[in-house]
Amino acid sequence: MPKTILYIHQSAELYGSDKALFYLVKGISAKQKFNPIIVLPNDGPLKDLLESHNIRVIIFPVIKVSRSMFKPLALIKLPFTILRTTKGLNKILKNESIDLIHSNTLAVLLGGFYARRYKIKHIWHVHEIIKKPKIVSFFYPLIVRLLSQQVVFNSKASKDFLCKDNKALEEKSIVNLNGIDRDVFFTSEKEIIKTRNKLFNANKDDIVLALVGRISKWKGQHLLLDAFVKCRVKYKNLRLIFVGSAPPNQEHLLEDLNNKIEIYNLQEYCKIIPFRKNIWNIWDSIDIAVVPSTEPEPFGLVALEAMLAKKPVIAAKHGGLKEIVDEDKTGFFFKPNDSKDLSKVIKQLVEDKSRIIDLGLKGSEKAIKDFSLTRHINQFVQIYDKM
Ligand code: UDP
């Protein structure tokens, strides 16, 4: 009998934790011994993608953690919400025998409470480092420990953060680094020239820096722009692209970024490209990936993708990025939040074109060797089997 695993996730977009879930579930469902069912809070591209692979998706409220949840009235209502929602989900699943629940990210509470109420084993898969608000970061270690039999972190950085001074939580925790396989052909030379021309306003000899990721307060778009403007004084062939959109209701972040590009008078050399489904075409067409996140990345899937596209990575030296990039072998680090240091590192790399190619090739070798999807999935299979 296949084991039925209920996955509960917080969004139906296609950013980091969404893609990580998709890759995992796709791999798991290919093994005959598992039957995954996914719960998402709403429709979206992730739902379509899962369903196109014949994976069952249920749309249901996942008790998503938000700031408003910590207002006094909302806190009073929370136990009732938990009771009502867990019962509602149980009704939907009445014909299923669920063997295991896998909560993907700390943002969903439904999995932990559902598992507790109906006595099902629960894995919490942590993809974040939550420092603020303080009240949330204070309670999480306790909640995660009480509601899970196994906690899986996507990096040592995210594990160290949540398990700090908490031996009981540490004992039920392990790290399973994300993995991806590139299952898309490399873009043809002709197509690359077209993309660079059309989307980046760049020719063959220009050097294109890219930050791929949602436009947010902590992904570092402004920091990179500050560094870029310093570099452009000497290196006129530099281009910068930001790829990704602002989250719903935060469109002002896009406006702020556009304004800054205008103030610097960089409209010709710096482009913002809204969320792209086909990200490999972008990775293949750029020269250097920059991951300048101002808060520590829990993992940083974009660094791994860039490496698989044979691109060097310039990364802020904190969080999960330290576990992906090798200094001076597959990329370079700079001091987090320091645009001057970032510009220094960019200048150093753009001086030497052959170094860009060499670091990119080494990055690809490392990504294939150490971050394969097969390794990532097999580690989860072992965990599921053990439970
Ligand atoms: N991404 C994408 N299209 C875009 C921008 C981003 O597909 O236009 C994807 C990117 O390829 C990566 C993910 O979003 O897979 C971002 O993951 P990461 O772990 O770097 O950051 P997170 O979204 O988890 O904060």
Coordinates of C-alpha atoms and ligand atoms in Angstrom, one line a residue:
M1 CA 0.0 0.0 0.0
P2 CA 1.5 3.4 -0.9
K3 CA 2.0 5.8 2.0
T4 CA -0.3 8.9 1.7
I5 CA 1.5 12.1 2.6
L6 CA -0.4 15.3 3.0
Y7 CA 1.7 18.4 2.1
I8 CA 0.5 21.7 3.4
H9 CA 2.0 24.8 1.9
Q10 CA 1.5 28.6 2.2
S11 CA 1.2 29.9 -1.4
A12 CA 0.6 28.9 -5.0
E13 CA 3.3 31.1 -6.6
L14 CA 6.5 29.9 -8.1
Y15 CA 9.2 31.4 -5.9
G16 CA 11.8 29.6 -3.7
S17 CA 9.7 27.4 -1.3
D18 CA 7.0 26.8 -3.9
K19 CA 9.5 25.5 -6.4
A20 CA 11.3 23.4 -3.7
L21 CA 7.9 21.8 -2.8
F22 CA 7.2 21.1 -6.5
Y23 CA 10.5 19.4 -7.2
L24 CA 10.2 17.3 -4.0
V25 CA 6.6 16.2 -4.6
K26 CA 7.2 15.5 -8.3
G27 CA 10.1 13.3 -7.3
I28 CA 8.2 11.6 -4.5
S29 CA 5.1 10.9 -6.7
A30 CA 7.4 9.2 -9.3
K31 CA 8.1 6.5 -6.6
Q32 CA 5.3 4.0 -6.5
K33 CA 5.3 3.8 -2.7
F34 CA 4.0 7.4 -2.0
N35 CA 0.7 9.1 -2.7
P36 CA 1.1 12.8 -2.2
I37 CA -1.9 15.2 -1.7
I38 CA -1.2 18.9 -1.6
V39 CA -3.1 21.6 0.3
L40 CA -2.7 25.2 -0.9
P41 CA -4.5 28.3 0.3
N42 CA -5.5 29.5 -3.2
D43 CA -5.2 29.0 -7.0
G44 CA -2.0 29.9 -8.8
P45 CA 0.8 28.7 -11.0
L46 CA 2.0 26.1 -8.5
K47 CA -1.5 24.5 -8.5
D48 CA -1.5 24.3 -12.3
L49 CA 2.0 22.9 -12.4
L50 CA 1.2 20.2 -9.8
E51 CA -2.0 19.2 -11.5
S52 CA -0.3 19.0 -14.9
H53 CA 1.8 16.3 -13.2
N54 CA -1.3 14.5 -12.0
I55 CA -0.8 15.5 -8.4
R56 CA -3.9 16.0 -6.4
V57 CA -4.3 19.6 -5.0
I58 CA -6.9 20.7 -2.4
I59 CA -7.6 24.4 -2.0
F60 CA -8.2 25.0 1.7
P61 CA -7.3 27.7 4.4
V62 CA -3.9 26.7 5.8
I63 CA -3.9 29.0 8.9
K64 CA -1.2 31.2 7.5
V65 CA 0.8 33.2 10.0
S66 CA 0.6 36.9 9.5
R67 CA 1.1 40.0 11.6
S68 CA -2.6 40.5 12.1
M69 CA -2.8 37.1 13.8
F70 CA -1.0 38.6 16.8
K71 CA -3.6 41.3 17.5
P72 CA -5.4 40.6 20.8
L73 CA -8.8 39.8 19.2
A74 CA -7.2 37.5 16.6
L75 CA -5.3 35.7 19.3
I76 CA -8.5 35.0 21.2
K77 CA -10.1 33.7 18.0
L78 CA -7.2 31.5 17.0
P79 CA -8.1 28.4 19.0
F80 CA -11.6 28.4 17.4
T81 CA -10.1 28.9 14.0
I82 CA -7.8 25.9 14.6
L83 CA -10.7 23.7 15.7
R84 CA -12.9 24.7 12.8
T85 CA -10.2 24.4 10.2
T86 CA -8.8 21.1 11.3
K87 CA -12.4 19.7 11.4
G88 CA -13.2 21.1 8.0
L89 CA -10.1 19.5 6.5
N90 CA -10.9 16.2 8.1
K91 CA -14.3 16.2 6.4
I92 CA -12.7 16.7 3.0
L93 CA -10.2 13.9 3.7
K94 CA -12.7 11.5 5.2
N95 CA -12.1 8.9 2.5
E96 CA -8.3 9.1 2.8
S97 CA -6.0 7.4 5.3
I98 CA -3.2 9.9 5.9
D99 CA 0.0 8.4 7.0
L100 CA 2.1 11.5 7.3
I101 CA 1.9 15.3 7.2
H102 CA 4.6 17.5 5.8
S103 CA 4.2 21.2 6.5
N104 CA 6.2 23.2 4.0
T105 CA 7.5 26.4 5.6
L106 CA 6.8 27.9 9.1
A107 CA 4.1 30.1 7.6
V108 CA 1.5 27.3 7.8
L109 CA 0.0 26.2 11.2
L110 CA -2.7 23.9 9.8
G111 CA -0.4 20.8 9.4
G112 CA 0.9 20.8 13.0
F113 CA -2.5 21.2 14.6
Y114 CA -4.2 18.8 12.2
A115 CA -1.6 16.1 12.9
R116 CA -1.9 16.7 16.7
R117 CA -5.7 16.5 16.7
Y118 CA -6.0 13.3 14.5
K119 CA -2.8 11.7 15.9
I120 CA -0.8 11.6 12.6
K121 CA 3.0 11.9 12.5
H122 CA 4.2 15.4 11.5
I123 CA 7.3 16.7 9.7
W124 CA 7.9 20.5 9.7
H125 CA 10.1 21.5 6.7
V126 CA 11.6 24.9 7.6
H127 CA 12.6 27.3 4.8
E128 CA 13.1 30.5 6.8
I129 CA 15.0 32.5 9.2
I130 CA 12.5 34.7 11.0
K131 CA 14.0 37.4 13.2
K132 CA 11.1 39.7 13.3
P133 CA 8.6 40.3 14.8
K134 CA 10.3 39.3 18.1
I135 CA 7.2 37.6 19.5
V136 CA 7.0 35.3 16.5
S137 CA 10.6 34.3 16.6
F138 CA 10.3 33.8 20.4
F139 CA 7.4 31.3 20.1
Y140 CA 8.4 29.4 17.0
P141 CA 11.0 27.0 18.5
L142 CA 8.4 25.9 21.1
I143 CA 5.5 25.5 18.7
V144 CA 7.7 23.6 16.2
R145 CA 9.0 21.3 18.9
L146 CA 5.6 20.5 20.4
L147 CA 3.9 19.9 17.1
S148 CA 6.5 17.9 15.1
Q149 CA 8.1 14.5 15.4
Q150 CA 10.8 15.5 12.9
V151 CA 12.0 18.9 11.8
V152 CA 13.9 19.3 8.5
F153 CA 15.8 22.5 7.7
N154 CA 16.8 23.6 4.2
S155 CA 20.3 24.7 5.5
K156 CA 22.5 24.7 8.5
A157 CA 21.9 28.4 8.8
S158 CA 18.1 28.0 9.2
K159 CA 18.7 25.1 11.6
D160 CA 21.2 27.0 13.8
F161 CA 18.9 29.9 14.0
L162 CA 15.8 28.1 15.2
C163 CA 17.6 25.5 17.4
K164 CA 19.9 28.0 19.2
D165 CA 20.0 27.1 22.9
N166 CA 17.2 24.6 22.4
K167 CA 18.5 21.1 22.8
A168 CA 15.1 19.4 22.7
L169 CA 14.4 20.9 19.3
E170 CA 17.8 20.2 18.0
E171 CA 17.4 16.5 18.8
K172 CA 14.5 16.1 16.4
S173 CA 16.1 18.3 13.7
I174 CA 18.2 17.5 10.6
V175 CA 19.4 19.5 7.6
N176 CA 18.4 18.5 4.0
L177 CA 19.9 21.1 1.7
N178 CA 17.7 21.9 -1.3
G179 CA 18.6 20.2 -4.6
I180 CA 17.7 20.9 -8.2
D181 CA 18.4 19.2 -11.5
R182 CA 18.5 21.3 -14.6
D183 CA 15.9 19.6 -16.8
V184 CA 15.9 22.3 -19.5
F185 CA 18.3 22.5 -22.5
F186 CA 20.8 25.4 -22.6
T187 CA 19.7 28.4 -24.6
S188 CA 21.1 28.7 -28.1
E189 CA 23.7 31.4 -28.8
K190 CA 21.2 33.0 -31.2
E191 CA 18.5 33.1 -28.6
I192 CA 20.9 34.5 -26.0
I193 CA 21.9 37.4 -28.3
K194 CA 18.2 38.1 -28.9
T195 CA 17.4 38.1 -25.2
R196 CA 20.3 40.3 -24.3
N197 CA 19.4 42.7 -27.0
K198 CA 15.7 42.8 -26.4
L199 CA 15.4 42.5 -22.6
F200 CA 18.7 43.8 -21.3
N201 CA 19.7 46.4 -23.9
A202 CA 23.1 44.6 -23.9
N203 CA 25.3 43.4 -26.7
K204 CA 27.7 40.5 -26.8
D205 CA 30.6 42.4 -25.1
D206 CA 28.6 44.0 -22.3
I207 CA 28.6 42.4 -18.9
V208 CA 25.2 41.7 -17.4
L209 CA 24.7 41.5 -13.7
A210 CA 21.4 39.9 -12.5
L211 CA 19.4 39.8 -9.3
V212 CA 16.6 37.2 -9.7
G213 CA 14.0 37.3 -6.9
R214 CA 10.9 39.0 -5.8
I215 CA 11.1 42.7 -5.3
S216 CA 11.1 43.0 -1.5
K217 CA 12.6 45.0 1.3
W218 CA 15.3 42.5 2.0
K219 CA 16.3 41.0 -1.3
G220 CA 18.8 43.9 -1.8
Q221 CA 17.7 45.6 -5.0
H222 CA 18.5 49.0 -3.7
L223 CA 21.9 48.0 -2.3
L224 CA 22.9 46.5 -5.6
L225 CA 21.8 49.6 -7.5
D226 CA 24.0 51.7 -5.2
A227 CA 26.9 49.4 -5.9
F228 CA 26.1 49.3 -9.6
V229 CA 26.1 53.1 -10.0
K230 CA 29.6 53.2 -8.4
C231 CA 30.9 50.6 -10.9
R232 CA 29.4 52.2 -13.9
V233 CA 31.7 55.3 -13.5
K234 CA 34.6 53.2 -14.8
Y235 CA 32.9 50.2 -16.5
K236 CA 30.6 51.6 -19.1
N237 CA 29.8 48.1 -20.5
L238 CA 28.0 47.1 -17.3
R239 CA 24.3 46.3 -17.4
L240 CA 22.0 45.3 -14.5
I241 CA 18.7 43.4 -14.6
F242 CA 16.2 42.8 -11.8
V243 CA 14.0 39.8 -12.5
G244 CA 10.9 39.3 -10.4
S245 CA 7.7 41.1 -9.3
A246 CA 6.6 42.8 -6.1
P247 CA 4.2 40.8 -3.8
P248 CA 0.5 41.6 -4.1
N249 CA -0.4 44.9 -2.3
Q250 CA 3.3 45.9 -2.2
E251 CA 3.5 47.4 -5.7
H252 CA 5.0 50.5 -4.2
L253 CA 8.2 48.6 -3.9
L254 CA 8.4 48.4 -7.6
E255 CA 7.6 52.1 -7.9
D256 CA 10.4 52.9 -5.4
L257 CA 12.9 50.9 -7.4
N258 CA 11.9 52.5 -10.7
N259 CA 12.2 55.9 -9.1
K260 CA 15.7 55.2 -7.9
I261 CA 16.7 54.0 -11.3
E262 CA 15.4 57.3 -12.7
I263 CA 17.2 59.4 -10.1
Y264 CA 20.5 57.7 -11.0
N265 CA 19.6 58.2 -14.7
L266 CA 20.2 54.5 -15.4
Q267 CA 17.0 53.7 -17.3
E268 CA 19.1 52.6 -20.3
Y269 CA 21.4 50.3 -18.4
C270 CA 19.2 48.9 -15.7
K271 CA 16.0 47.0 -16.5
I272 CA 13.3 45.5 -14.4
I273 CA 11.7 42.3 -15.8
P274 CA 8.5 41.2 -14.2
F275 CA 8.2 37.6 -12.9
R276 CA 9.4 35.1 -15.6
K277 CA 8.3 31.5 -15.7
N278 CA 11.1 30.5 -18.0
I279 CA 14.0 31.5 -15.8
W280 CA 16.7 29.4 -17.5
N281 CA 16.6 31.6 -20.6
I282 CA 17.4 34.5 -18.3
W283 CA 20.2 32.6 -16.4
D284 CA 21.8 31.5 -19.7
S285 CA 21.8 35.0 -21.0
I286 CA 23.4 36.9 -18.1
D287 CA 27.1 37.0 -17.0
I288 CA 27.2 37.3 -13.3
A289 CA 24.5 36.5 -10.6
V290 CA 24.3 38.7 -7.6
V291 CA 22.5 37.7 -4.4
P292 CA 22.8 40.8 -2.2
S293 CA 20.0 40.0 0.4
T294 CA 20.2 42.3 3.3
E295 CA 18.8 39.7 5.7
P296 CA 20.3 36.2 5.8
E297 CA 18.9 33.9 3.1
P298 CA 17.6 30.7 4.6
F299 CA 19.0 29.0 1.5
G300 CA 19.0 31.0 -1.8
L301 CA 17.8 28.8 -4.6
V302 CA 18.8 31.5 -7.1
A303 CA 22.5 30.9 -6.3
L304 CA 22.2 27.3 -7.2
E305 CA 20.3 28.0 -10.4
A306 CA 22.9 30.5 -11.5
M307 CA 25.6 27.9 -10.9
L308 CA 23.7 25.3 -12.9
A309 CA 23.7 27.9 -15.7
K310 CA 27.5 28.2 -15.4
K311 CA 27.4 31.7 -13.9
P312 CA 29.6 32.9 -11.0
V313 CA 27.7 34.2 -7.9
I314 CA 28.5 37.3 -5.9
A315 CA 26.7 36.8 -2.6
A316 CA 26.2 38.5 0.7
K317 CA 28.2 36.6 3.3
H318 CA 25.5 35.4 5.6
G319 CA 22.8 32.7 5.9
G320 CA 22.5 29.7 3.6
L321 CA 24.5 31.4 0.8
K322 CA 27.7 30.5 2.7
E323 CA 26.8 26.8 2.3
I324 CA 26.4 27.2 -1.5
V325 CA 29.1 29.5 -2.8
D326 CA 32.8 28.7 -2.5
E327 CA 34.9 31.9 -2.2
D328 CA 37.2 32.4 -5.2
K329 CA 36.1 29.1 -6.7
T330 CA 32.5 29.5 -7.7
G331 CA 32.0 33.1 -6.8
F332 CA 32.8 35.8 -4.3
F333 CA 31.3 37.1 -1.0
F334 CA 30.9 40.7 0.1
K335 CA 30.1 42.2 3.5
P336 CA 26.3 42.1 3.9
N337 CA 24.6 45.5 3.6
D338 CA 27.9 47.2 2.4
S339 CA 27.4 48.6 -1.1
K340 CA 31.0 49.8 -1.2
D341 CA 32.3 46.3 -0.6
L342 CA 29.9 44.9 -3.1
S343 CA 31.0 47.4 -5.8
K344 CA 34.7 46.4 -5.0
V345 CA 33.9 42.7 -5.6
I346 CA 32.0 43.5 -8.8
K347 CA 34.8 45.6 -10.2
Q348 CA 37.3 42.9 -9.4
L349 CA 35.4 40.3 -11.3
V350 CA 34.5 42.4 -14.3
E351 CA 38.2 43.1 -14.9
D352 CA 38.8 39.5 -15.9
K353 CA 36.4 37.9 -18.4
S354 CA 38.1 34.5 -18.4
R355 CA 37.7 34.4 -14.6
I356 CA 33.9 34.8 -15.0
I357 CA 33.8 31.8 -17.3
D358 CA 36.1 29.7 -15.1
L359 CA 34.1 30.4 -11.9
G360 CA 30.9 29.6 -13.7
L361 CA 32.1 26.2 -14.9
K362 CA 33.3 25.3 -11.4
G363 CA 30.0 26.4 -9.9
S364 CA 28.1 24.1 -12.3
E365 CA 30.3 21.2 -11.4
K366 CA 29.7 21.9 -7.7
A367 CA 25.9 22.3 -8.1
I368 CA 25.7 18.9 -10.0
K369 CA 27.9 17.1 -7.4
D370 CA 26.6 18.5 -4.1
F371 CA 23.1 19.7 -4.7
S372 CA 21.4 17.1 -6.9
L373 CA 17.7 16.7 -6.6
T374 CA 18.1 12.9 -6.3
R375 CA 20.1 13.3 -3.1
H376 CA 17.5 15.7 -1.7
I377 CA 14.6 13.4 -2.5
N378 CA 16.4 10.3 -1.3
Q379 CA 17.0 11.9 2.0
F380 CA 13.3 12.7 2.3
V381 CA 12.4 9.1 1.3
Q382 CA 14.6 7.8 4.2
I383 CA 12.9 10.2 6.6
Y384 CA 9.4 9.1 5.4
D385 CA 10.4 5.4 5.6
K386 CA 11.7 5.9 9.1
M387 CA 8.5 7.5 10.3
Ligands
UDP1 N1 12.0 33.1 -9.8 C1 11.4 32.9 -11.0 N2 11.0 33.9 -11.8 C2 11.3 35.2 -11.5 C3 11.9 35.4 -10.3 C4 12.3 34.4 -9.4 O1 11.1 31.7 -11.4 O2 11.0 36.1 -12.3 C5 12.4 32.0 -9.0 C6 13.8 31.7 -9.0 O3 14.2 31.1 -10.2 C7 14.0 30.9 -7.7 C8 13.0 31.4 -6.8 O4 12.1 32.2 -7.6 O5 13.7 29.5 -8.0 C9 13.6 32.3 -5.7 O6 14.1 31.4 -4.7 P1 15.0 31.8 -3.6 O7 15.2 30.7 -2.7 O8 16.2 32.5 -4.1 O9 14.2 33.0 -2.8 P2 12.8 33.0 -2.1 O10 11.7 33.2 -3.1 O11 12.6 31.6 -1.5 O12 12.9 34.0 -1.1

